[in-house]
Short mmCIF file of C-alpha atoms in Angstrom, two decimals:
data_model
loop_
_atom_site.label_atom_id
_atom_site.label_comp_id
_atom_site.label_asym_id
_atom_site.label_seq_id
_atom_site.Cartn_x
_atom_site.Cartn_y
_atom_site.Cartn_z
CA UNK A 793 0.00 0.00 0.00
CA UNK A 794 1.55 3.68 -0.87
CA UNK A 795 2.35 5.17 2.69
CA UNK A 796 -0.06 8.58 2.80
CA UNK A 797 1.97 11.55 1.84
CA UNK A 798 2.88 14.01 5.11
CA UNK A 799 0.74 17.33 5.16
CA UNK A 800 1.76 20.30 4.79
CA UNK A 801 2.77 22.63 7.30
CA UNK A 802 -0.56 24.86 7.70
CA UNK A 803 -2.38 22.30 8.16
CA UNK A 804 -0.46 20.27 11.37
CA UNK A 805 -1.50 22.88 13.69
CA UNK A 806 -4.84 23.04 12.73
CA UNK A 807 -4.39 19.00 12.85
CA UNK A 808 -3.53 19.09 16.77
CA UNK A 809 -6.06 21.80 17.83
CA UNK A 810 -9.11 19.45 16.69
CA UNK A 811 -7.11 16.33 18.47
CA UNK A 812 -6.57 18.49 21.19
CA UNK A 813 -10.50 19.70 21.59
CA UNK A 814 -11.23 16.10 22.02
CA UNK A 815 -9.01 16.26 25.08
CA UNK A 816 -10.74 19.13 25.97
CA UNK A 817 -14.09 17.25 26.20
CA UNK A 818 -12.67 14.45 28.07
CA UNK A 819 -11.33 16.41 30.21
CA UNK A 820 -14.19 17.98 31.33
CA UNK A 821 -16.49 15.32 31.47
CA UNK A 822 -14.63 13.77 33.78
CA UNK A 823 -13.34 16.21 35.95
CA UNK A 824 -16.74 18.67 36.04
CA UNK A 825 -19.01 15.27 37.44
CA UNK A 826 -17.13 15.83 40.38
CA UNK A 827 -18.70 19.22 41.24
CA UNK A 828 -22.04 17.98 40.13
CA UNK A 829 -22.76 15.17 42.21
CA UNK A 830 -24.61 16.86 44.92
CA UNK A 831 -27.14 18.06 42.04
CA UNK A 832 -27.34 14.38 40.95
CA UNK A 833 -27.90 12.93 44.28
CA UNK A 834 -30.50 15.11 44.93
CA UNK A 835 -32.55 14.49 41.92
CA UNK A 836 -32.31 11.01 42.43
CA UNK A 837 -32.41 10.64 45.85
CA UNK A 838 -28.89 8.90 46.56
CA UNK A 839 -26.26 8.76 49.59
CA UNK A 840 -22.81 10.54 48.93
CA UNK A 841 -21.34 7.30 48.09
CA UNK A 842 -24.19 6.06 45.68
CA UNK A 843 -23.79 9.24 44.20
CA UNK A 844 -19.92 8.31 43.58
CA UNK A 845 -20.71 5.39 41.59
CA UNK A 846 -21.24 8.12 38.52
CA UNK A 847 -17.37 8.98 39.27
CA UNK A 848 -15.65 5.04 39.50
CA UNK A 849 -18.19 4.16 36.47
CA UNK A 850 -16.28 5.95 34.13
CA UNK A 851 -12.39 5.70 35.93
CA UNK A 852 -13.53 1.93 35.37
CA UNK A 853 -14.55 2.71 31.72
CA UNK A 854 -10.89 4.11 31.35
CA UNK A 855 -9.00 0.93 32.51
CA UNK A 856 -10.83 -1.34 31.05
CA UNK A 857 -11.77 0.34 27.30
CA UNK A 858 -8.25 1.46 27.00
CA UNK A 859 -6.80 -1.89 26.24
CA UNK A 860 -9.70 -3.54 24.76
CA UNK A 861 -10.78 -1.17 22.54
CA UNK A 862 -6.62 -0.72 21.03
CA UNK A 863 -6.60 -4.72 20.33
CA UNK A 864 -9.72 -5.22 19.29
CA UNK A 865 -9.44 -2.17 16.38
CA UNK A 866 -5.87 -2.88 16.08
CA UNK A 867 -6.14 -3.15 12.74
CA UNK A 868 -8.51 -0.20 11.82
CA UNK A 869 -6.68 3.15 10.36
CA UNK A 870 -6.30 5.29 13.08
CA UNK A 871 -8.32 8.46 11.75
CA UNK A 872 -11.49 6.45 11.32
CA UNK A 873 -10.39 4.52 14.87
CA UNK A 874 -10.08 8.65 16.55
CA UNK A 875 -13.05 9.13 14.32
CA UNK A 876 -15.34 6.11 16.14
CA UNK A 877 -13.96 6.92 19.46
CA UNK A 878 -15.11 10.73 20.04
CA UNK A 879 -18.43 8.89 18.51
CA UNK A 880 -19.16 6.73 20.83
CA UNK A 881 -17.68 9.76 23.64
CA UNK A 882 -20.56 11.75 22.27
CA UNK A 883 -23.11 9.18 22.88
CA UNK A 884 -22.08 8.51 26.23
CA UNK A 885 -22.33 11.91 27.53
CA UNK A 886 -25.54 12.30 25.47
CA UNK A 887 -27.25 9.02 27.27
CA UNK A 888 -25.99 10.77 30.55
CA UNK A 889 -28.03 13.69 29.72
CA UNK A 890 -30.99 12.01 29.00
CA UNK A 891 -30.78 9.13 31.87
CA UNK A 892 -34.28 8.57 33.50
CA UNK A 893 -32.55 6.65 36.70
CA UNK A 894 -29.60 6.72 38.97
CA UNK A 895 -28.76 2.69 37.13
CA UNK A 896 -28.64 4.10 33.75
CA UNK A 897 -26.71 7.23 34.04
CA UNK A 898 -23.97 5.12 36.01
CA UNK A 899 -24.08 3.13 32.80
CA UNK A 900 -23.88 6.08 30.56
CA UNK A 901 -21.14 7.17 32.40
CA UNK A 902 -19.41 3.81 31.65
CA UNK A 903 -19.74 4.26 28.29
CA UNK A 904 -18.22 7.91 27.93
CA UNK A 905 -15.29 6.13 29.73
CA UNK A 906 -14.41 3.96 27.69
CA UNK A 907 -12.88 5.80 24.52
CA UNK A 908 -10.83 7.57 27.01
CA UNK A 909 -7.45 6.00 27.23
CA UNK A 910 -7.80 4.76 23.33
CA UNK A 911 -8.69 8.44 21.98
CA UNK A 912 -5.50 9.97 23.73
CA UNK A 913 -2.62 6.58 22.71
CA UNK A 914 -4.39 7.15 19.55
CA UNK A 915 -4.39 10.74 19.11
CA UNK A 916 -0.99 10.97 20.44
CA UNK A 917 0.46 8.59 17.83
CA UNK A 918 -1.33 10.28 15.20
CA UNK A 919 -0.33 14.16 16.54
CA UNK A 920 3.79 12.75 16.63
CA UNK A 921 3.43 11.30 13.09
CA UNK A 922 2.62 14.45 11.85
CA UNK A 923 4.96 16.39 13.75
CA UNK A 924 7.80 14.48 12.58
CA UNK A 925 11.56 13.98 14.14
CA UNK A 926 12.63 16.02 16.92
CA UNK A 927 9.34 17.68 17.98
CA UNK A 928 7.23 14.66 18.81
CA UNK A 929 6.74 15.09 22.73
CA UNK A 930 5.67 18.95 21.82
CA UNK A 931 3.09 17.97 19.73
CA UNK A 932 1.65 14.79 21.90
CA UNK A 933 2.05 17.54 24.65
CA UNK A 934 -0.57 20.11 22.37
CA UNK A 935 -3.17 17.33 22.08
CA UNK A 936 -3.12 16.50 25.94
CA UNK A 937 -3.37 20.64 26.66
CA UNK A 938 -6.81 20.41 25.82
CA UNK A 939 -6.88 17.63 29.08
CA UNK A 940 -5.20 20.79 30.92
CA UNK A 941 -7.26 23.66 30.19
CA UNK A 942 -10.47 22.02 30.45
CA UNK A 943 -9.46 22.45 34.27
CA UNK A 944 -9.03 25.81 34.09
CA UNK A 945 -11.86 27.05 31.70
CA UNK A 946 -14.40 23.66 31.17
CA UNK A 947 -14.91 22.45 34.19
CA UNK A 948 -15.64 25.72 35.95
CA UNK A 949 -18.15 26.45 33.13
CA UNK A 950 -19.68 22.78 32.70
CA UNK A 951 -19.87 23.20 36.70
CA UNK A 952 -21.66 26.72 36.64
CA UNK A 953 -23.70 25.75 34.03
CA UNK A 954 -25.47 22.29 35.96
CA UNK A 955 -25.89 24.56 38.57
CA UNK A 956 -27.20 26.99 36.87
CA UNK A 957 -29.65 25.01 34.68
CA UNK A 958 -28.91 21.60 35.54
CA UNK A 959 -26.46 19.02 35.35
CA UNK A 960 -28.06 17.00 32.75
CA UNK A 961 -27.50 20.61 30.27
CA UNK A 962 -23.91 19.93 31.41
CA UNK A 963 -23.59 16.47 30.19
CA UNK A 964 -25.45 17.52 26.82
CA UNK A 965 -22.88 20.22 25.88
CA UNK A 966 -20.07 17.93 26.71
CA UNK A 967 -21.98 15.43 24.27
CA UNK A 968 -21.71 18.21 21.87
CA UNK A 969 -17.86 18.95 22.14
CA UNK A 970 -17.71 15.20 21.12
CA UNK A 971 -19.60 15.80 18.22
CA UNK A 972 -17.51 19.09 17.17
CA UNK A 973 -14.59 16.96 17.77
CA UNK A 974 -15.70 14.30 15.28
CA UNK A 975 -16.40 17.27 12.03
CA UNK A 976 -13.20 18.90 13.18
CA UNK A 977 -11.02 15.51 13.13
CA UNK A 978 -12.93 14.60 9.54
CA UNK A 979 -12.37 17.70 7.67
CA UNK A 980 -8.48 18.87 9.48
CA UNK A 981 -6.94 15.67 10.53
CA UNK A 982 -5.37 13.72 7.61
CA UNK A 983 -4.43 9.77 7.57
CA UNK A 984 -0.88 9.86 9.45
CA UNK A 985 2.20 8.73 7.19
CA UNK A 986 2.65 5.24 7.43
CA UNK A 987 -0.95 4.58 8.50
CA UNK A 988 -1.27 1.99 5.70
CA UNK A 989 0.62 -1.09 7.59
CA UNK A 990 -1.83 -2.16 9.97
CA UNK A 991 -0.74 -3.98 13.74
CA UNK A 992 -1.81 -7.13 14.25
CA UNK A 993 -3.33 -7.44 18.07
CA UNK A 994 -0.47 -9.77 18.88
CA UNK A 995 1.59 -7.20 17.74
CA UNK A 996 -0.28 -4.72 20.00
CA UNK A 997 -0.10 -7.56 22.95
CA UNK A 998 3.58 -7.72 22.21
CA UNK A 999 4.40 -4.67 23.79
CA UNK A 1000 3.27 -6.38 27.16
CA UNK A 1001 6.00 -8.42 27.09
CA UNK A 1002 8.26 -5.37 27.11
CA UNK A 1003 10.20 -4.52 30.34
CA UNK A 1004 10.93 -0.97 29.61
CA UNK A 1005 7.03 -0.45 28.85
CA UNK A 1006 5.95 -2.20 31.84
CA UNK A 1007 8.65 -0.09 34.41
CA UNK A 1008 7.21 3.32 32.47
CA UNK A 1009 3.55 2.17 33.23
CA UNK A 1010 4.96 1.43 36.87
CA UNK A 1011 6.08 4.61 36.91
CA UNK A 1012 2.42 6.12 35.84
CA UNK A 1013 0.65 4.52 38.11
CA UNK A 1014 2.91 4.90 41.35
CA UNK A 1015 4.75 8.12 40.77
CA UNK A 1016 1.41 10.33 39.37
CA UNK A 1017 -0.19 9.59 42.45
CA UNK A 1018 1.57 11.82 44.53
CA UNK A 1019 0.06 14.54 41.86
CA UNK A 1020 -3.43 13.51 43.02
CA UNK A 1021 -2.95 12.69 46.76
CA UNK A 1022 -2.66 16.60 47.09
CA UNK A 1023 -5.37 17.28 44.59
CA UNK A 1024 -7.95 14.73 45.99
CA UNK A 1025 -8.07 16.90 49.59
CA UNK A 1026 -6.49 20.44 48.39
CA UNK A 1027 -10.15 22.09 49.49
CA UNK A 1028 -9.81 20.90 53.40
CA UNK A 1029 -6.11 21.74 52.75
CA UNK A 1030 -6.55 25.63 51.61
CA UNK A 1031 -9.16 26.14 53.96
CA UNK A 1032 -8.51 24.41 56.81
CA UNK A 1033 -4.98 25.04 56.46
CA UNK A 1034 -4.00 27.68 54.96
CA UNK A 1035 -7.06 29.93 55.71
CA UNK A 1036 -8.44 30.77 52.27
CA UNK A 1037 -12.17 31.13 52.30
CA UNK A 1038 -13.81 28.43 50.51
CA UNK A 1039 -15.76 31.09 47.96
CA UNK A 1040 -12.02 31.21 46.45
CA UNK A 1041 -11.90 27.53 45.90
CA UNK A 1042 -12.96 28.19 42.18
CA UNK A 1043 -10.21 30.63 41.59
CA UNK A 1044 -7.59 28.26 43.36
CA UNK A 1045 -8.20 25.21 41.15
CA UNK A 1046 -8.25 27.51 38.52
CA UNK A 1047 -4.84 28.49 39.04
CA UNK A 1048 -3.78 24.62 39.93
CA UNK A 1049 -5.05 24.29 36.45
CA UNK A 1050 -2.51 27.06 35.06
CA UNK A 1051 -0.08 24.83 36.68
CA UNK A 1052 -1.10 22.09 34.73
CA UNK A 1053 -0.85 24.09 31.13
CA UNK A 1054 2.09 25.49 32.24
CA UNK A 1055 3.41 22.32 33.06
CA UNK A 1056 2.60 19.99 29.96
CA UNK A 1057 3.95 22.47 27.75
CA UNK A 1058 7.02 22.46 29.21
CA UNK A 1059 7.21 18.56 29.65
CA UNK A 1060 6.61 18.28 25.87
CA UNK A 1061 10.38 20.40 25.03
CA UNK A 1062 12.19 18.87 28.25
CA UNK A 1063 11.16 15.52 26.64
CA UNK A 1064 12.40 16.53 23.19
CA UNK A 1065 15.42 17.42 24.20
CA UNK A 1066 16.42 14.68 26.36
CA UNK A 1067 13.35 11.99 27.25
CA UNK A 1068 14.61 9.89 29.93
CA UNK A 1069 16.91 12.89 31.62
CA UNK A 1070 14.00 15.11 31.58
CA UNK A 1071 11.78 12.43 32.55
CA UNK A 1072 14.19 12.11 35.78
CA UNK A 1073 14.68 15.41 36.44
CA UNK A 1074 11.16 16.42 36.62
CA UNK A 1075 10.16 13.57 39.02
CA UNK A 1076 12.91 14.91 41.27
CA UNK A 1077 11.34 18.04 41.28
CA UNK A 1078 8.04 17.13 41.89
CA UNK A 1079 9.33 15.17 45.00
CA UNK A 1080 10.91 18.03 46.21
CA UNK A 1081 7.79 20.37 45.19
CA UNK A 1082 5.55 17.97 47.22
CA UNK A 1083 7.77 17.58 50.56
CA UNK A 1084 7.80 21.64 50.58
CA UNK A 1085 4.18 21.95 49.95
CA UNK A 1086 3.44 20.35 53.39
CA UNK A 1087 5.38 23.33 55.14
CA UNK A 1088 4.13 26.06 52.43
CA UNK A 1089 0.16 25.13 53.04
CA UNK A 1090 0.31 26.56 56.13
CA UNK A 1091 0.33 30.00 54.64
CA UNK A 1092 -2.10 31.64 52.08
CA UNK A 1093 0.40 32.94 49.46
CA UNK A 1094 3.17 30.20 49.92
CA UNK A 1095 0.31 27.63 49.58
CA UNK A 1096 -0.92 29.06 46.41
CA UNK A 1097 2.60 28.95 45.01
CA UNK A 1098 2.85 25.37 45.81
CA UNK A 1099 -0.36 24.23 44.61
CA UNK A 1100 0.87 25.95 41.19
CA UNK A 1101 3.87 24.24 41.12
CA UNK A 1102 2.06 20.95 41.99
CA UNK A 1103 0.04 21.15 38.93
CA UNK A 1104 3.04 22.30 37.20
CA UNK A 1105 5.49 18.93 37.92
CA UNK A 1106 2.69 16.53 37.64
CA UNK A 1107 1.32 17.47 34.17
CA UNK A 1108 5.20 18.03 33.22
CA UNK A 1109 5.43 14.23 32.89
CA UNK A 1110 2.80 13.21 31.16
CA UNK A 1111 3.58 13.90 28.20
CA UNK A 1112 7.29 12.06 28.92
CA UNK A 1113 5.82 9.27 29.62
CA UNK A 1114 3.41 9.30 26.70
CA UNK A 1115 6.51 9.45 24.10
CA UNK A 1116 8.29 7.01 26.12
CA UNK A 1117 5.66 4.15 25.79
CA UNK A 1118 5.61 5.04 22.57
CA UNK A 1119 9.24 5.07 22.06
CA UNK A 1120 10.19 1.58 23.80
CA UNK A 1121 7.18 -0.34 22.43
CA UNK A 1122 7.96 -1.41 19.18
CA UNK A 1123 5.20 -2.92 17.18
CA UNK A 1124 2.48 -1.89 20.11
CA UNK A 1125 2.71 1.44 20.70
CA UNK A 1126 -1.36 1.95 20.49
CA UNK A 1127 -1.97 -0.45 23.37
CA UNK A 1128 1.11 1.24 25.24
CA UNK A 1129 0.21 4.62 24.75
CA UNK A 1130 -3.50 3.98 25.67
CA UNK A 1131 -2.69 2.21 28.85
CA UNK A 1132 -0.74 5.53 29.91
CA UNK A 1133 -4.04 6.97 30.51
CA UNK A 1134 -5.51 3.92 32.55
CA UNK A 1135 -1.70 3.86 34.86
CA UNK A 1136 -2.94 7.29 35.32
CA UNK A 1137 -6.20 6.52 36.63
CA UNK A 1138 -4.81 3.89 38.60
CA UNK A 1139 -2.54 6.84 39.79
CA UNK A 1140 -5.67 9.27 41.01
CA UNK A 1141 -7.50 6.02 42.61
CA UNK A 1142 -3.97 5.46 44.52
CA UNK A 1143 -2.99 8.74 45.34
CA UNK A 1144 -6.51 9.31 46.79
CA UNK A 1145 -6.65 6.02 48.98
CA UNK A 1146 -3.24 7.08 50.95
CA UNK A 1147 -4.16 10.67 51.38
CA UNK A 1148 -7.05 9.40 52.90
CA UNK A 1149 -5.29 6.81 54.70
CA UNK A 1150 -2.83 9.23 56.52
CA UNK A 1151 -5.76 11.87 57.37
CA UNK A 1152 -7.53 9.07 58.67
CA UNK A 1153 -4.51 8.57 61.19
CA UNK A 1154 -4.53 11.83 62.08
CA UNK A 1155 -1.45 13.30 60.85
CA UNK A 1156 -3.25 16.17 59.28
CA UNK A 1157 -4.24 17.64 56.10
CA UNK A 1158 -0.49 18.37 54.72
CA UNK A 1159 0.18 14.96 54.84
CA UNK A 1160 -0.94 13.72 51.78
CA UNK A 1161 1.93 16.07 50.35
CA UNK A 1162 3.82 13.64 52.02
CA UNK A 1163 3.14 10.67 51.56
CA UNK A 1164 2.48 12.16 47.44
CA UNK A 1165 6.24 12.64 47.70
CA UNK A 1166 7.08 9.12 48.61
CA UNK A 1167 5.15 7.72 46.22
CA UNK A 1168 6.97 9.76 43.74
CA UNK A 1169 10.48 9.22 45.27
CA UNK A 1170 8.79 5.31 44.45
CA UNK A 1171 8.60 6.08 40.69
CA UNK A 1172 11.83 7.18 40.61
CA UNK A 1173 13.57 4.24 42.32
CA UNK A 1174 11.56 2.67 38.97
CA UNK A 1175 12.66 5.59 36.70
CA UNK A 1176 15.97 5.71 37.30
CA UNK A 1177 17.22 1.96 36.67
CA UNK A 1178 14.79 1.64 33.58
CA UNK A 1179 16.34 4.55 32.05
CA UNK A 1180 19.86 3.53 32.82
CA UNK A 1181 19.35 0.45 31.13
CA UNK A 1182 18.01 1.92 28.33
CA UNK A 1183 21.13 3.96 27.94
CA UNK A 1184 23.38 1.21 28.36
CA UNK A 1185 21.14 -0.87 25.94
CA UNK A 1186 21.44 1.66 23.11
CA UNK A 1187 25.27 2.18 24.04
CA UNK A 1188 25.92 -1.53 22.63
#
């Protein structure tokens, strides 16, 4: 089969702001539930932790669509395979809208999850293709700002707006960023060079077997949770702690999501310029950025400063690790770079059990900053050896 000419330069950009508005819509939907489940309870008359079956229904749609979905279409070209996934995205968050009981809309919910992990390996794979040599990590790093700024401008919105008029207009419009997504990928994303030699899901599987992809998703899942053991509890933290009223909670995860943009851009270059160094450096940094956050929350203005810079370290290596699955896994890079996104989740679900667990022992609400920074320091006892090996491996 002829291998499908690169585009031009005009139209790449334009290429990775319609992948990256499909991050934007996945980011929101997931992250904007959060602030509506007191609406959703309420209409349908469930506890606090009923209501939180609407949140672990789609996590759980993450891990488990991520590598089915990328073996089962293994073999589909991976426009029409972006293409199907913001599809079905759409129809999730439509179903969601339109759910007549608590049972369904978990199941809706399910559904929206499960493109998740897929549409970013996917989209990812597609944005470095057309990027080319050299600026790969910058341009997976554009298609997973859309994940970033739907925290600072999407989720406050989608949040105002079920409050405003209801959640279930909140779901809708979500719906409808999936559909947007699916004109703007058909008319400005082209088939990516080299799209016309398909994978074989053994192939995909193959990647499994890979020790440097397995340490990397190690890393995901144990090092990003320190990220989200400060996130999980950062509204007892600023106002319990640090003594910001809670009407500025809106403006302070606003500016965690700054952090965040801030961040992934600057992951993308460090990870051009040198992937597994970078990829080192910054999980240094973040354990140091965590330890010093315990001691900074105790005052308004330092605290701010370290919630930024929280944001900033954890979104700085995602998009390292994205072009590192996709770097070591030969033959499966779909399947790799899709289960980034469920190590992730696995990450939040983590980093939220042992906040909890040392708030529950009463060392206080700066202790998840803690024990975040341990379970970073763990990554990078995981990092470090996998990238030295790596190094040696390429030295012979």
């Amino acid at each position: 089969m002829t291998p499908t000419r690169r585009p031009s330069r005009r139209r790449v950009p334009l290429a990775l702001a319609a992948l990256a508005l499909g991050g934007f819509g996945i980011g929101v939907t997931e992250f904007a539930a959060m602030g509506l489940l007191r609406a959703i309870a309420d209409d349908f008359g469930l506890t606090e932790p009923q209501a939180g079956h609407v949140i672990s229904a789609y996590a759980l749609g993450v891990v488990v669509g991520a590598p089915l979905l990328t073996v089962w279409t293994s073999r589909w070209r991976r426009r029409t395979l972006l293409l199907a996934l913001m599809g079905l995205f759409a129809v999730g968050n439509v179903a969601a809208a339109f759910a007549p009981s608590a049972g369904l809309l978990v199941a809706a919910r399910f559904v929206a999850g499960i493109p998740h992990g897929a549409y970013f390996g996917v989209a990812s794979l597609v944005a470095a293709s057309l990027a080319g040599a050299g600026k790969q990590a910058r341009a997976v790093a554009l298609v997973l700002l859309g994940l970033s700024v739907a925290n600072v401008v999407g989720v406050p919105a989608a949040t105002w707006l079920g409050e405003a008029v209801g959640w279930q207009v909140a779901f809708l419009a979500v719906g409808a960023v999936g559909l947007v997504t699916v004109a703007a990928i058909a008319t400005l994303v082209p088939e990516p060079p080299g799209s016309g030699d398909p994978v074989r899901a053994r192939e995909e599987l193959g990647a499994l077997a890979r020790p440097q992809v397995l340490a990397t998703l190690a890393v995901g899942c144990v090092g990003f949770g320190g990220m989200f053991a400060v996130y999980t509890y950062i509204q007892w933290t600023m106002v319990d702690v640090a003594g910001i009223s809670s009407r500025w909670m809106p403006a302070v995860l606003a500016l965690y999501g700054l952090g965040m943009v801030t961040g992934n851009l600057a992951g993308g270059v460090i990870a051009d310029r040198d992937l597994d160094r970078g990829l080192v450096g910054t999980t240094v940094f973040m354990i140091a950025v965590l330890a010093l956050f315990s001691v900074a929350a105790r005052n308004p203005v330092t605290a701010l400063v370290g919630l930024f810079l929280v944001g900033t370290t954890g979104a700085a290596l995602v998009p390292g690790l994205q072009a590192r699955l996709m770097a070591v896994a030969g033959r499966g890079q779909t399947l790799a770079a899709a289960l980034n996104h469920s190590a992730l989740n696995v990450a939040n679900a983590l980093g939220a059990w042992i906040g909890g667990v040392v708030i529950a022992a009463d060392f206080g609400y700066t202790s998840p900053a803690l024990a975040g920074a341990g379970l970073a320091a763990l990554g990078l006892a995981i990092l470090a050896p996998a990238a030295r090996a790596a190094r040696q491996q390429a030295s012979r």
